[in-house]
Amino acid sequence: MNEAIQLEFCRFGGNHVGPNLLITAGVHGDEYLPMLAVGELIRRFDSDDRLRRELRGTLTLIPVVNRSAYHAGRRVGDDGRDLARTCPGRQDGTVTERVAYALSRQIAEADFYIDLHSGGTELCVLPLAGYMLHANSAILQRQRKVACVFGLPFVWGTSAELQGRSLSVARDAGVPAIYIEYLGAHRELSELSGGAFASAGINHPLLTGCLNVMRHFEMLPGAIQRCDDQQVAEDWRVGSGHMQVSHPAPTGGFLTLKVKLGQRVSCGELLAEIESLFGGEKHAVVAEQDGTVVMLREYPRINEGDSVAVIVETGEQS
Ligand SMILES: [Zn+2]
């Protein structure tokens, strides 16, 4: 029987009554800004007595959930499985199944759960807070509110039918939850090389968001920093929110983008072209609907079937 996996976590508080908030990063092994944001939260609570004294409730932080994927520098672990398709996992399964099992137990103990992601090595996502359109309206409202409070420019409610995710476990356990996406690809690396977490005086949006949620729950004192021009979109279609299958590449090759992240596009508009390195025909990828581009593959090599873009229908600004 394979050995059970214990996730490495840091826990603060517990001395005063309040909720148990779980924040994780590194469900995918190549999403670095979120891991460093959780690491920065650990450093701040470790080094700041006042912050720890003021804390109401319990804060549980896991900076790297999927260690084998992290060590490989890849989205998936040594067994080739995507943790975000493997939950709730198995106690004696493969490495990713065992991590999924351990994560699922942590989620079930939480009162609220935030899972931080980025687009990883190849995708770039508009900074957004997402949630499942939960069948329980009290949980749905709570998730929607917290997604807005996090303070990123885009808020996206999607299908509650998706399986295998950390948020599917939260849904099944009745634990309200949101996930965060924040850029990815070369933009994530350029924020890191620009010192995203270098100064304690300036808060990165991922840190501000986590602190905003804690203030919303009255776990910490202080004012919430609101986002002035936030867009909210809810997509009730089955399968919405599954980024890896949207606008699939008709062929493999070299990808050239024709639109930018955050741009509004119309149905039929050219999103990208794919060409062989040996020249020849250019294959067009066109928008399948009107809306805002919330995800783009920002990596030159593309394989057949890879998702090129995600477009979300957006209404009026909230
Ligand atoms: Zn991810």
Short mmCIF file of N, CA, C and O in Angstrom, two decimals, residues 15 31 97 104 156 190-191 209 224 235 247:
data_model
loop_
_atom_site.label_atom_id
_atom_site.label_comp_id
_atom_site.label_asym_id
_atom_site.label_seq_id
_atom_site.Cartn_x
_atom_site.Cartn_y
_atom_site.Cartn_z
N ASN A 15 -7.00 31.28 18.61
CA ASN A 15 -7.21 31.73 20.00
C ASN A 15 -8.53 32.47 20.18
O ASN A 15 -9.01 32.62 21.28
N GLU A 31 2.69 27.21 -11.35
CA GLU A 31 1.96 28.46 -11.12
C GLU A 31 2.60 29.20 -9.94
O GLU A 31 2.22 29.00 -8.79
N GLU A 97 -3.32 11.13 -6.71
CA GLU A 97 -4.55 10.70 -6.01
C GLU A 97 -4.41 10.86 -4.50
O GLU A 97 -5.35 11.25 -3.82
N SER A 104 -8.45 17.13 0.02
CA SER A 104 -9.90 17.04 0.24
C SER A 104 -10.23 17.05 1.73
O SER A 104 -11.22 17.66 2.14
N TRP A 156 -16.30 35.67 -12.08
CA TRP A 156 -16.86 34.73 -13.04
C TRP A 156 -17.50 33.53 -12.34
O TRP A 156 -16.80 32.73 -11.70
N SER A 190 7.59 38.02 -15.52
CA SER A 190 8.07 39.40 -15.52
C SER A 190 7.63 40.12 -14.25
O SER A 190 8.36 40.95 -13.73
N GLU A 191 6.44 39.79 -13.70
CA GLU A 191 6.05 40.38 -12.41
C GLU A 191 6.99 39.91 -11.31
O GLU A 191 7.36 40.67 -10.42
N GLY A 209 -6.08 40.72 -2.07
CA GLY A 209 -7.30 39.94 -2.18
C GLY A 209 -7.51 39.04 -0.97
O GLY A 209 -8.60 39.01 -0.38
N ILE A 224 -11.53 47.21 3.50
CA ILE A 224 -11.39 46.41 2.28
C ILE A 224 -11.03 47.35 1.12
O ILE A 224 -11.63 48.41 0.98
N ASP A 235 -22.20 32.27 -16.06
CA ASP A 235 -22.46 31.43 -17.23
C ASP A 235 -23.01 30.08 -16.72
O ASP A 235 -22.26 29.27 -16.17
N HIS A 247 -12.08 26.85 -27.64
CA HIS A 247 -11.39 27.21 -28.88
C HIS A 247 -10.17 26.32 -29.13
O HIS A 247 -9.01 26.81 -29.11
#
